[in-house]
Tab-separated table of C-alpha atoms in Angstrom:
chain	number	residue	atom	x	y	z
C	1211	MET	CA	18.770	-1.227	-2.966
C	1212	GLU	CA	18.131	2.308	-1.699
C	1213	VAL	CA	15.691	2.549	1.209
C	1214	VAL	CA	13.639	5.659	1.920
C	1215	GLU	CA	11.811	5.836	5.237
C	1216	TYR	CA	9.715	8.949	4.807
C	1217	SER	CA	6.095	9.804	5.604
C	1218	HIS	CA	4.629	13.231	4.895
C	1219	PRO	CA	1.869	14.590	7.184
C	1220	ASN	CA	-0.337	15.168	4.115
C	1221	PRO	CA	-1.685	11.816	2.815
C	1222	ALA	CA	-2.087	13.189	-0.724
C	1223	VAL	CA	1.610	14.061	-0.822
C	1224	ASN	CA	2.474	10.525	0.299
C	1225	VAL	CA	0.384	9.070	-2.519
C	1226	ALA	CA	1.868	11.467	-5.073
C	1227	LEU	CA	5.388	10.694	-3.893
C	1228	GLU	CA	4.964	7.085	-5.008
C	1229	GLU	CA	4.469	8.249	-8.586
C	1230	VAL	CA	7.352	10.726	-8.332
C	1231	ILE	CA	9.797	8.053	-7.119
C	1232	LEU	CA	8.680	5.777	-9.953
C	1233	GLU	CA	9.487	8.519	-12.449
C	1234	SER	CA	12.878	9.136	-10.797
C	1235	VAL	CA	13.770	5.458	-11.189
C	1236	ARG	CA	12.543	5.328	-14.784
C	1237	ARG	CA	14.658	8.380	-15.671
C	1238	GLY	CA	17.772	6.961	-14.032
C	1239	LEU	CA	17.818	9.584	-11.266
C	1240	ARG	CA	17.549	6.816	-8.686
C	1241	GLY	CA	18.559	3.207	-8.513
C	1242	PRO	CA	16.195	0.475	-7.286
C	1243	THR	CA	14.390	1.981	-4.315
C	1244	ALA	CA	12.252	0.687	-1.460
C	1245	ARG	CA	10.094	3.000	0.610
C	1246	ILE	CA	8.649	2.308	4.056
C	1247	TRP	CA	5.894	4.725	5.058
C	1248	ILE	CA	2.821	5.289	7.203
C	1249	ASN	CA	-0.093	7.399	5.985
C	1250	PRO	CA	-2.473	9.551	8.049
C	1251	PRO	CA	-6.124	8.405	8.008
C	1252	SER	CA	-7.334	8.366	4.408
C	1253	ILE	CA	-8.812	6.166	1.686
C	1254	VAL	CA	-6.745	5.351	-1.391
C	1255	ILE	CA	-8.200	3.854	-4.570
C	1256	GLY	CA	-6.718	2.402	-7.755
C	1257	TYR	CA	-6.333	4.534	-10.862
C	1258	THR	CA	-9.282	2.965	-12.731
C	1259	LEU	CA	-11.747	2.827	-9.834
C	1260	ARG	CA	-14.643	5.262	-9.525
C	1261	SER	CA	-14.399	7.192	-6.259
C	1262	CYS	CA	-17.535	5.726	-4.626
C	1263	GLU	CA	-17.471	2.293	-6.305
C	1264	GLU	CA	-15.860	0.557	-3.320
C	1265	VAL	CA	-16.082	3.409	-0.809
C	1266	ASP	CA	-18.995	4.626	1.291
C	1267	CYS	CA	-18.388	8.242	0.328
C	1268	PRO	CA	-20.943	9.840	2.696
C	1269	GLU	CA	-19.428	7.935	5.624
C	1270	ALA	CA	-15.922	8.914	4.531
C	1271	VAL	CA	-16.962	12.559	4.429
C	1272	ARG	CA	-18.631	12.267	7.829
C	1273	LEU	CA	-15.414	10.813	9.276
C	1274	GLY	CA	-13.270	13.478	7.618
C	1275	LEU	CA	-11.368	11.015	5.431
C	1276	PRO	CA	-10.018	12.230	2.072
C	1277	ILE	CA	-10.351	9.870	-0.879
C	1278	LEU	CA	-7.186	9.785	-2.975
C	1279	ARG	CA	-6.201	8.163	-6.271
C	1280	ARG	CA	-2.872	6.326	-6.508
C	1281	VAL	CA	-0.753	5.534	-9.552
C	1282	SER	CA	-1.310	1.763	-9.259
C	1283	GLY	CA	-4.413	-0.290	-10.017
C	1284	GLY	CA	-6.560	-2.366	-7.694
C	1285	GLY	CA	-9.296	-1.611	-5.213
C	1286	ALA	CA	-9.882	0.714	-2.279
C	1287	VAL	CA	-7.773	0.573	0.878
C	1288	TYR	CA	-7.989	2.344	4.205
C	1289	HIS	CA	-4.814	3.894	5.623
C	1290	ASP	CA	-4.133	5.058	9.156
C	1291	TYR	CA	-1.290	5.132	11.656
C	1292	GLY	CA	-1.657	1.403	12.372
C	1293	ASN	CA	-1.012	0.404	8.778
C	1294	ILE	CA	2.515	0.070	7.367
C	1295	ASN	CA	3.116	0.515	3.647
C	1296	VAL	CA	6.123	-0.868	1.796
C	1297	THR	CA	6.925	0.051	-1.790
C	1298	VAL	CA	9.452	-1.409	-4.228
C	1299	VAL	CA	10.415	0.552	-7.353
C	1300	LYS	CA	12.840	-0.915	-9.884
C	1301	PRO	CA	14.014	-0.155	-13.413
C	1302	SER	CA	13.225	-2.615	-16.169
C	1303	GLY	CA	14.010	-2.930	-19.854
C	1304	ALA	CA	10.400	-3.582	-20.815
C	1305	TYR	CA	7.035	-4.202	-19.223
C	1306	GLU	CA	7.222	-6.724	-16.407
C	1307	MET	CA	4.629	-9.478	-16.076
C	1308	LEU	CA	2.032	-8.559	-13.463
C	1309	ASP	CA	2.022	-11.967	-11.807
C	1310	GLU	CA	5.824	-11.847	-11.409
C	1311	VAL	CA	5.667	-8.406	-9.816
C	1312	TYR	CA	2.975	-9.574	-7.407
C	1313	ARG	CA	5.061	-12.616	-6.496
C	1314	GLU	CA	7.896	-10.238	-5.657
C	1315	ILE	CA	5.860	-8.110	-3.241
C	1316	THR	CA	3.860	-10.941	-1.663
C	1317	GLY	CA	7.105	-12.837	-1.202
C	1318	LEU	CA	8.500	-9.826	0.626
C	1319	VAL	CA	5.435	-9.643	2.891
C	1320	LEU	CA	5.721	-13.360	3.641
C	1321	ARG	CA	9.359	-12.797	4.648
C	1322	ILE	CA	8.246	-10.010	6.981
C	1323	LEU	CA	5.734	-12.353	8.588
C	1324	GLU	CA	8.308	-15.140	8.819
C	1325	ARG	CA	10.638	-12.819	10.727
C	1326	LEU	CA	7.752	-12.140	13.119
C	1327	GLY	CA	7.120	-15.855	13.585
C	1328	VAL	CA	3.806	-15.713	11.699
C	1329	LYS	CA	2.682	-18.163	9.005
C	1330	GLY	CA	0.938	-16.589	6.035
C	1331	TRP	CA	-0.007	-17.515	2.487
C	1332	VAL	CA	-1.124	-15.844	-0.735
C	1333	GLU	CA	-4.672	-15.750	-2.096
C	1334	ASN	CA	-6.133	-13.877	-5.082
C	1335	LEU	CA	-2.616	-13.276	-6.502
C	1336	ASN	CA	-1.988	-10.151	-4.417
C	1337	ASP	CA	-3.438	-10.748	-0.921
C	1338	VAL	CA	-1.524	-12.192	2.029
C	1339	VAL	CA	-3.694	-14.104	4.469
C	1340	VAL	CA	-3.103	-15.240	8.060
C	1341	ARG	CA	-5.560	-17.612	9.749
C	1342	GLY	CA	-8.178	-16.827	7.101
C	1343	TYR	CA	-7.874	-13.052	7.527
C	1344	LYS	CA	-6.399	-10.639	5.012
C	1345	VAL	CA	-3.497	-8.744	6.574
C	1346	SER	CA	-1.953	-7.381	3.375
C	1347	GLY	CA	-3.017	-6.323	-0.091
C	1348	SER	CA	-0.854	-5.081	-2.938
C	1349	ALA	CA	-1.061	-3.174	-6.201
C	1350	ALA	CA	1.303	-2.379	-9.057
C	1351	ALA	CA	2.059	0.173	-11.757
C	1352	LEU	CA	3.999	-1.130	-14.766
C	1353	ARG	CA	5.684	1.368	-17.084
C	1354	PRO	CA	8.273	1.184	-19.860
C	1355	GLY	CA	11.614	1.454	-18.099
C	1356	GLY	CA	10.402	0.743	-14.595
C	1357	TYR	CA	7.724	-0.559	-12.269
C	1358	LEU	CA	6.298	0.086	-8.826
C	1359	VAL	CA	4.638	-2.434	-6.549
C	1360	HIS	CA	3.443	-1.669	-3.046
C	1361	ALA	CA	1.725	-3.478	-0.207
C	1362	THR	CA	-0.143	-2.605	2.947
C	1363	LEU	CA	0.306	-4.485	6.210
C	1364	LEU	CA	-2.388	-4.209	8.872
C	1365	VAL	CA	-0.776	-4.109	12.303
C	1366	ALA	CA	-2.942	-1.974	14.577
C	1367	SER	CA	-5.401	-0.192	12.262
C	1368	ASN	CA	-8.909	0.865	13.190
C	1369	ILE	CA	-10.691	-2.108	11.638
C	1370	GLU	CA	-14.097	-0.753	12.657
C	1371	VAL	CA	-13.559	2.375	10.558
C	1372	LEU	CA	-12.107	0.300	7.719
C	1373	ARG	CA	-15.250	-1.825	7.599
C	1374	ARG	CA	-17.470	1.266	7.686
C	1375	VAL	CA	-15.860	2.994	4.716
C	1376	ILE	CA	-14.748	0.139	2.417
C	1377	LYS	CA	-17.559	-1.695	0.612
C	1378	PRO	CA	-16.958	-5.449	0.344
C	1379	ARG	CA	-17.549	-6.682	-3.216
C	1380	MET	CA	-19.339	-9.881	-2.263
C	1381	ASP	CA	-20.587	-10.172	-5.844
C	1382	ARG	CA	-16.995	-10.996	-6.808
C	1383	VAL	CA	-16.894	-13.711	-4.155
C	1384	ALA	CA	-20.215	-15.126	-5.387
C	1385	ARG	CA	-18.852	-15.323	-8.942
C	1386	GLY	CA	-15.725	-17.103	-7.708
C	1387	GLU	CA	-13.415	-14.281	-8.826
C	1388	VAL	CA	-11.840	-13.906	-5.356
C	1389	THR	CA	-11.872	-15.770	-2.064
C	1390	PRO	CA	-13.810	-14.439	0.953
C	1391	ALA	CA	-10.530	-13.500	2.662
C	1392	LYS	CA	-10.202	-10.455	0.371
C	1393	TYR	CA	-13.016	-8.781	2.305
C	1394	ASN	CA	-12.131	-10.161	5.731
C	1395	PRO	CA	-9.385	-7.829	7.051
C	1396	ALA	CA	-7.711	-8.086	10.439
C	1397	ASN	CA	-4.720	-6.716	12.322
C	1398	LEU	CA	-1.682	-8.863	13.010
C	1399	ARG	CA	-1.890	-7.621	16.586
C	1400	ASP	CA	-5.394	-9.031	16.974
C	1401	ILE	CA	-5.094	-12.447	15.322
C	1402	CYS	CA	-1.655	-13.508	16.557
C	1403	ALA	CA	-0.877	-14.632	20.074
C	1404	MET	CA	2.296	-12.517	20.162
C	1405	ASN	CA	2.137	-8.848	21.136
C	1406	ILE	CA	3.217	-7.547	17.723
C	1407	THR	CA	3.906	-3.791	17.606
C	1408	LEU	CA	4.499	-1.335	14.779
C	1409	GLY	CA	8.137	-1.220	15.831
C	1410	ASP	CA	8.417	-4.994	15.485
C	1411	VAL	CA	6.971	-4.873	11.982
C	1412	LEU	CA	9.185	-1.973	10.894
C	1413	GLU	CA	12.265	-3.872	12.050
C	1414	ALA	CA	11.060	-7.040	10.308
C	1415	THR	CA	10.413	-5.042	7.116
C	1416	ARG	CA	13.975	-3.730	7.045
C	1417	GLY	CA	15.290	-7.246	7.592
C	1418	ALA	CA	13.059	-8.743	4.913
C	1419	LEU	CA	14.196	-6.120	2.399
C	1420	GLU	CA	17.819	-7.005	3.102
C	1421	ASP	CA	17.041	-10.735	2.882
C	1422	THR	CA	15.427	-10.168	-0.520
C	1423	TYR	CA	17.626	-7.529	-2.159
C	1424	GLY	CA	20.953	-7.670	-0.325
C	1425	PRO	CA	22.699	-4.751	1.406
C	1426	LEU	CA	20.555	-1.656	1.873
C	1427	THR	CA	21.601	1.970	1.479
C	1428	GLY	CA	19.731	4.660	3.361
C	1429	SER	CA	18.344	7.362	1.074
C	1430	ARG	CA	16.230	10.506	1.291
C	1431	VAL	CA	13.495	12.128	-0.717
C	1432	THR	CA	15.151	14.921	-2.687
C	1433	ARG	CA	13.904	18.490	-2.576
C	1434	ALA	CA	12.921	18.281	-6.247
C	1435	GLU	CA	10.961	15.069	-5.635
C	1436	LEU	CA	9.122	16.546	-2.673
C	1437	GLU	CA	8.278	19.747	-4.540
C	1438	HIS	CA	6.990	17.709	-7.485
C	1439	ALA	CA	4.912	15.541	-5.146
C	1440	MET	CA	3.374	18.574	-3.451
C	1441	VAL	CA	2.231	19.943	-6.806
C	1442	LEU	CA	1.022	16.544	-8.031
C	1443	SER	CA	-0.825	15.878	-4.758
C	1444	LYS	CA	-3.581	18.319	-5.721
C	1445	SER	CA	-4.616	16.031	-8.572
C	1446	LYS	CA	-4.707	13.006	-6.256
C	1447	VAL	CA	-7.584	14.277	-4.111
C	1448	LEU	CA	-10.965	13.021	-5.375
C	1449	VAL	CA	-13.040	13.824	-2.294
C	1450	SER	CA	-11.850	16.247	0.363
C	1451	PRO	CA	-14.180	16.615	3.357
C	1452	GLN	CA	-12.542	19.918	4.212
C	1453	GLN	CA	-13.839	21.394	0.940
C	1454	LEU	CA	-17.456	20.220	1.359
């Protein structure tokens, strides 16, 4: 498994780079690749979601947060420097089953927590919950020849801002589609007795990747991949406060 630890200062480039790495793996330019990254403050939504469906767009604009569209499905998430993202991209002969891909990424997150001495469990297929609070959500993109699945992990994020910009879909809870934990986020730092830091979680993430996939090989984003991501990033921006 190749591991890329790379975060660009432009959140749109980070989001675009996920799609670029997926294409590199599908075309055989890369082997199976994991990416560990941290995004500047921003809001990222799934590819089928309307920009303001789960986001308070006026509040996002007021706070200067861009709204970006990722290659994977799912709902809206808030990113900042207290949130770690881990991505797994692998080739496949045909479409993978979504539930299997989610088991892969939630299993990885549970291994990260286990290394930190934290007990977690899975709800709603793609959420990891600790003490009734959601600390991780995941999303996937399945393509012929390869798939991408990525997860967030709340460590020291600004939960107040998260709650102000992400609209909880309590109608889904009322219909029994999801459990209340989906809209009850919290930081590991705040709900665990241990003083968990970003450094602790990064180290645990590297260890969990090795536990899951075997020996790791350090890798870099290529110049061609970065150039492609910078061009593609322009199409990822749905709402840019700087342009309003």
